[in-house]
PDB file of C-alpha atoms in Angstrom:
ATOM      1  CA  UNK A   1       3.661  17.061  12.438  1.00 51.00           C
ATOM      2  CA  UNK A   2       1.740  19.549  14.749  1.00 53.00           C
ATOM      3  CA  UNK A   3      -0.188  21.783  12.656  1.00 61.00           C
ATOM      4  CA  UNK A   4      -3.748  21.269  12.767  1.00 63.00           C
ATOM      5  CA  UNK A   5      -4.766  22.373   9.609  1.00 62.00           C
ATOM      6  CA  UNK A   6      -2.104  19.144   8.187  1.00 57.00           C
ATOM      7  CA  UNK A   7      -5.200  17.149   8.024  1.00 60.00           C
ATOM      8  CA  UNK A   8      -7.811  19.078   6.527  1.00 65.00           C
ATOM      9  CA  UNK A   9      -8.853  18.332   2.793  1.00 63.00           C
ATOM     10  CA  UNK A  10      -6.921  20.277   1.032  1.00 65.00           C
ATOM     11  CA  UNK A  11      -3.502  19.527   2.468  1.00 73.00           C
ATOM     12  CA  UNK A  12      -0.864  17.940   1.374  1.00 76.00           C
ATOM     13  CA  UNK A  13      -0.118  15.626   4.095  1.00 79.00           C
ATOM     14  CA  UNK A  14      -3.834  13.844   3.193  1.00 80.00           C
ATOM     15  CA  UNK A  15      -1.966  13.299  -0.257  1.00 81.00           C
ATOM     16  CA  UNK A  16       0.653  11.224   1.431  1.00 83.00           C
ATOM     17  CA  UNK A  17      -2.043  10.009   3.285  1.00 82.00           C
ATOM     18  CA  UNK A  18      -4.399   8.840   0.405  1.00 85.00           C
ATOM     19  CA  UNK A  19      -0.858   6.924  -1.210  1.00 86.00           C
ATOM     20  CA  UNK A  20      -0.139   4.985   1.912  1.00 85.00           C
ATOM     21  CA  UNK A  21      -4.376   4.139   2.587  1.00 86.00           C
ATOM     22  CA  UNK A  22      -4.488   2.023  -0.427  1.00 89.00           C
ATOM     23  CA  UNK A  23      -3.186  -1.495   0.146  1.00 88.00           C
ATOM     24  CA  UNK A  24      -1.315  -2.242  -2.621  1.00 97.00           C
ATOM     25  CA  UNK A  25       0.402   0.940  -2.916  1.00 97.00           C
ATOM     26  CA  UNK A  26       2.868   0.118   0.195  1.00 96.00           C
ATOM     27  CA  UNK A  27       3.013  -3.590  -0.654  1.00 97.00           C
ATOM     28  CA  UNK A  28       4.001  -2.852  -4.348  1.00 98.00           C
ATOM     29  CA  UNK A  29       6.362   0.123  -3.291  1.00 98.00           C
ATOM     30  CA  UNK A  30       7.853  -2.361  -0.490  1.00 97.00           C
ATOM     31  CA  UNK A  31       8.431  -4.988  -3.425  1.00 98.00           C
ATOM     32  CA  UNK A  32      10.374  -2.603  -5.249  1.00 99.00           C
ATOM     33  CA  UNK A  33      13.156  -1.653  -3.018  1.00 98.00           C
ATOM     34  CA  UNK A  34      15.477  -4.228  -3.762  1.00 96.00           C
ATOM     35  CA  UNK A  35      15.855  -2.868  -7.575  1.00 98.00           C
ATOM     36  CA  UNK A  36      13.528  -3.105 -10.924  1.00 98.00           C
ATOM     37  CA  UNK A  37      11.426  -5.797 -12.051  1.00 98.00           C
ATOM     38  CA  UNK A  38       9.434  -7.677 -14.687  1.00 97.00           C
ATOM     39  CA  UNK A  39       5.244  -7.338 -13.996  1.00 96.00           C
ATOM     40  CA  UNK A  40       5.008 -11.168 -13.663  1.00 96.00           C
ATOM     41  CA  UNK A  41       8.489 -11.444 -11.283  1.00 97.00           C
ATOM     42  CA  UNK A  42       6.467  -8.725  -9.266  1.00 98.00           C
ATOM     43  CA  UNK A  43       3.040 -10.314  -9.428  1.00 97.00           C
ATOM     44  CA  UNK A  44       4.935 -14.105  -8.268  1.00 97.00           C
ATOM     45  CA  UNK A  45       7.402 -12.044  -5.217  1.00 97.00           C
ATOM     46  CA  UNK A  46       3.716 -10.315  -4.177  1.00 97.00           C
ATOM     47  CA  UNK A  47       0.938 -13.317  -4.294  1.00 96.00           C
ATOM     48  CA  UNK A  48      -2.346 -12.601  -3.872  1.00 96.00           C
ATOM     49  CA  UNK A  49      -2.529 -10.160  -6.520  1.00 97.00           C
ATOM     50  CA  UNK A  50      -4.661 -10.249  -9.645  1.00 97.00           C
ATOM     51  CA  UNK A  51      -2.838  -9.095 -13.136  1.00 96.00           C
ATOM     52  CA  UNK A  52      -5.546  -6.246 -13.180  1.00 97.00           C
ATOM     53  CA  UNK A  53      -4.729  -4.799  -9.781  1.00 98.00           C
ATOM     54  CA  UNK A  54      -1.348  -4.729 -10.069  1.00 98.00           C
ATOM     55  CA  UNK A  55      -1.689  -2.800 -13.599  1.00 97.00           C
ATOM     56  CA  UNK A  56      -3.579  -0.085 -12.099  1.00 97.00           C
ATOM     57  CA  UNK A  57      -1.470   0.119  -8.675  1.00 98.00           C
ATOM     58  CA  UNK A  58       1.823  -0.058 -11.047  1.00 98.00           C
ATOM     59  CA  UNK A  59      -0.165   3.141 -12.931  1.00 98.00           C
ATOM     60  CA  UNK A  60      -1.060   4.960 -10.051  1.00 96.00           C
ATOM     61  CA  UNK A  61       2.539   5.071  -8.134  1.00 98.00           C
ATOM     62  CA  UNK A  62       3.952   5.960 -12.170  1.00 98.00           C
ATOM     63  CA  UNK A  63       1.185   8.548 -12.019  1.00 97.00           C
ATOM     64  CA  UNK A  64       2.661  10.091  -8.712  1.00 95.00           C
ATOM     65  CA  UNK A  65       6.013   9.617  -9.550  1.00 97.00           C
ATOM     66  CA  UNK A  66       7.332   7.098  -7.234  1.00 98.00           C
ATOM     67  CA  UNK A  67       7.169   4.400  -9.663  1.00 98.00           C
ATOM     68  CA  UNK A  68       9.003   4.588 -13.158  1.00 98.00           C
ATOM     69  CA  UNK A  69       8.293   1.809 -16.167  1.00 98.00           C
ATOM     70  CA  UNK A  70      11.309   1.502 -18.364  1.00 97.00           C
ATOM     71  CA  UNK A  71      10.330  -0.197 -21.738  1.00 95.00           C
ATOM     72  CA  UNK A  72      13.364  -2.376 -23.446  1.00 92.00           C
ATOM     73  CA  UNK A  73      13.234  -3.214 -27.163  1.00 88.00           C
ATOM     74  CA  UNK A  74      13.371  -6.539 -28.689  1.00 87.00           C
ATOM     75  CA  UNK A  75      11.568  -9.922 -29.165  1.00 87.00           C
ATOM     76  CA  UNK A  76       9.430 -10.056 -27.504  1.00 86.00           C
ATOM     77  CA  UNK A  77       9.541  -6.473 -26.073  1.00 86.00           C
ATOM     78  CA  UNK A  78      10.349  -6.262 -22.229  1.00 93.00           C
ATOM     79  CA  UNK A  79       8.842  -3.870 -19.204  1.00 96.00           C
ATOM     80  CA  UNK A  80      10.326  -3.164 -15.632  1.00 97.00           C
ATOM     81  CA  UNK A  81       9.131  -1.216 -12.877  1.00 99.00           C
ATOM     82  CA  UNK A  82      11.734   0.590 -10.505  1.00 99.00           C
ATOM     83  CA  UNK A  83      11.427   3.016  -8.082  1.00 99.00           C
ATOM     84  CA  UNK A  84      11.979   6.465  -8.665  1.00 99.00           C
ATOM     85  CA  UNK A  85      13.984   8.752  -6.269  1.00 98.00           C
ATOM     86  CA  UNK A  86      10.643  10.177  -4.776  1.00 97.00           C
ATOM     87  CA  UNK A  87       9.485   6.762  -4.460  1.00 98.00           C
ATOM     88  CA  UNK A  88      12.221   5.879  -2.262  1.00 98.00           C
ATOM     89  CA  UNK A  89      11.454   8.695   0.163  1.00 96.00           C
ATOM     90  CA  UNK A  90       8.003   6.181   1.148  1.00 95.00           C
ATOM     91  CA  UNK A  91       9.885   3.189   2.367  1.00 97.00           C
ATOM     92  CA  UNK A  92      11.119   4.687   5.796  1.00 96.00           C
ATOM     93  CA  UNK A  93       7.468   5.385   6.347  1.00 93.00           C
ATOM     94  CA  UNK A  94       6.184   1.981   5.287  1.00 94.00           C
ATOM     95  CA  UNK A  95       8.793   0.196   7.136  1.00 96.00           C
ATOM     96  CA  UNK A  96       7.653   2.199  10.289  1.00 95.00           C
ATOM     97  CA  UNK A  97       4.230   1.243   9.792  1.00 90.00           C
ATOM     98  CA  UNK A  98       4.709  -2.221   9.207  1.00 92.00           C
ATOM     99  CA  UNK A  99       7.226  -2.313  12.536  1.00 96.00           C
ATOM    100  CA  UNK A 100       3.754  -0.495  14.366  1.00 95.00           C
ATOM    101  CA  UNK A 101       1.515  -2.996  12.652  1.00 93.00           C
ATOM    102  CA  UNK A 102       3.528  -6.210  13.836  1.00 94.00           C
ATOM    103  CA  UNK A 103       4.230  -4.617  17.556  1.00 97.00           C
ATOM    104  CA  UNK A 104       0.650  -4.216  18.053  1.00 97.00           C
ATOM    105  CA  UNK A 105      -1.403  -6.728  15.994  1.00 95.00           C
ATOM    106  CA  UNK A 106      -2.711  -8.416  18.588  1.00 96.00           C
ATOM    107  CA  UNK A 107      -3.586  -5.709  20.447  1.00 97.00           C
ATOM    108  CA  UNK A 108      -5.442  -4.637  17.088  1.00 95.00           C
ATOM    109  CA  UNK A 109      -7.305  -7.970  16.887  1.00 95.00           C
ATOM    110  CA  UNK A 110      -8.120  -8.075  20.262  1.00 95.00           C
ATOM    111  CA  UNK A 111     -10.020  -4.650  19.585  1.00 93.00           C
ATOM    112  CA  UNK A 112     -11.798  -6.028  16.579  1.00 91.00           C
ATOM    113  CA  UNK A 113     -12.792  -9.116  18.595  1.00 92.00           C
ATOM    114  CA  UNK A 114     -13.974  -7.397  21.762  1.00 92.00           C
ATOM    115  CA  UNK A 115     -15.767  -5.245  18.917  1.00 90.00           C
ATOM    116  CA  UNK A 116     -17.429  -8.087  16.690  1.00 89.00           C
ATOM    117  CA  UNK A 117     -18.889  -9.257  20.036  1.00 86.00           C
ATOM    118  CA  UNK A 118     -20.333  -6.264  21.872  1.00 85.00           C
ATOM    119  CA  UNK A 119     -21.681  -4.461  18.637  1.00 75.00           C
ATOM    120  CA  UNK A 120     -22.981  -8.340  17.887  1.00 61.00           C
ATOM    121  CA  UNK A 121     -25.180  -7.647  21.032  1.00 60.00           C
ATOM    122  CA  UNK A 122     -25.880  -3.953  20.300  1.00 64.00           C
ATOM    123  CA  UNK A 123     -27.280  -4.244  16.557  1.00 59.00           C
ATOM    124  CA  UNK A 124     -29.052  -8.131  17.411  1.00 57.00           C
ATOM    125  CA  UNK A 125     -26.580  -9.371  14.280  1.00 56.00           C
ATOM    126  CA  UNK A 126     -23.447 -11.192  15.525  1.00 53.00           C
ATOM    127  CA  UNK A 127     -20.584 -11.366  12.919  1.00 55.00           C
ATOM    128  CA  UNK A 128     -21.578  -7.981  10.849  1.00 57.00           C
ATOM    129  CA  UNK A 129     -18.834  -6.179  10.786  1.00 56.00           C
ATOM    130  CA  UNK A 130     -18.379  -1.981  10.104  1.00 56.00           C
TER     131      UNK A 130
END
């Protein structure tokens, strides 16, 4: 992407942008690929997400179209998640940002270290963090 203007407000790109900032969005999407599944099969594969979050996140990627709930009939009544086709289109970009994350994590913490202890020194409050 070279155009400057790909990053101003209104763009589009800062739409794809704003889908991949939250969280739980990627990690939720990334959960999918393998196929469909029950709320509570995708709350256990996840950990470390409350029922509530994953509701909303689940509504938000439905809301944007990469997520679809299909709703089966019966006793008790059943509800899957999958993946739409759109959806599908995010997990070469989340797999290339994980790849980026794990190649330069420490690199990353390092940063955040070196950070922590010079703005320690700088603001007189050691471990206050940005």
């Amino acid at each position: 992407m070279t155009d400057d203007h790909a990053f101003l407000a209104d763009c589009r790109a800062r739409l794809a942008f704003d889908l991949l900032a939250n969280t739980w969005n990627s990690v939720v999407v990334w959960a999918l690929r393998d196929g469909p599944r029950r709320p509570v099969a995708l709350r256990e594969h996840i950990g470390g997400i409350s029922q509530k979050v994953l509701t909303e996140t689940l509504r938000r990627l439905e809301f944007n179209g990469l997520v679809e709930r299909r709703a089966y009939g019966g006793s008790p009544p059943r509800v899957e998640y999958g993946l739409t086709t759109l959806g599908r289109t995010l997990l070469a970009p989340i797999d290339a940002f994980g790849a980026w994350a794990f190649e330069h994590r420490d690199e990353v913490m390092a940063a955040q270290e070196h950070y922590t202890r010079a703005g320690a020194h700088r603001r007189g409050d050691p471990g206050q963090l940005p």
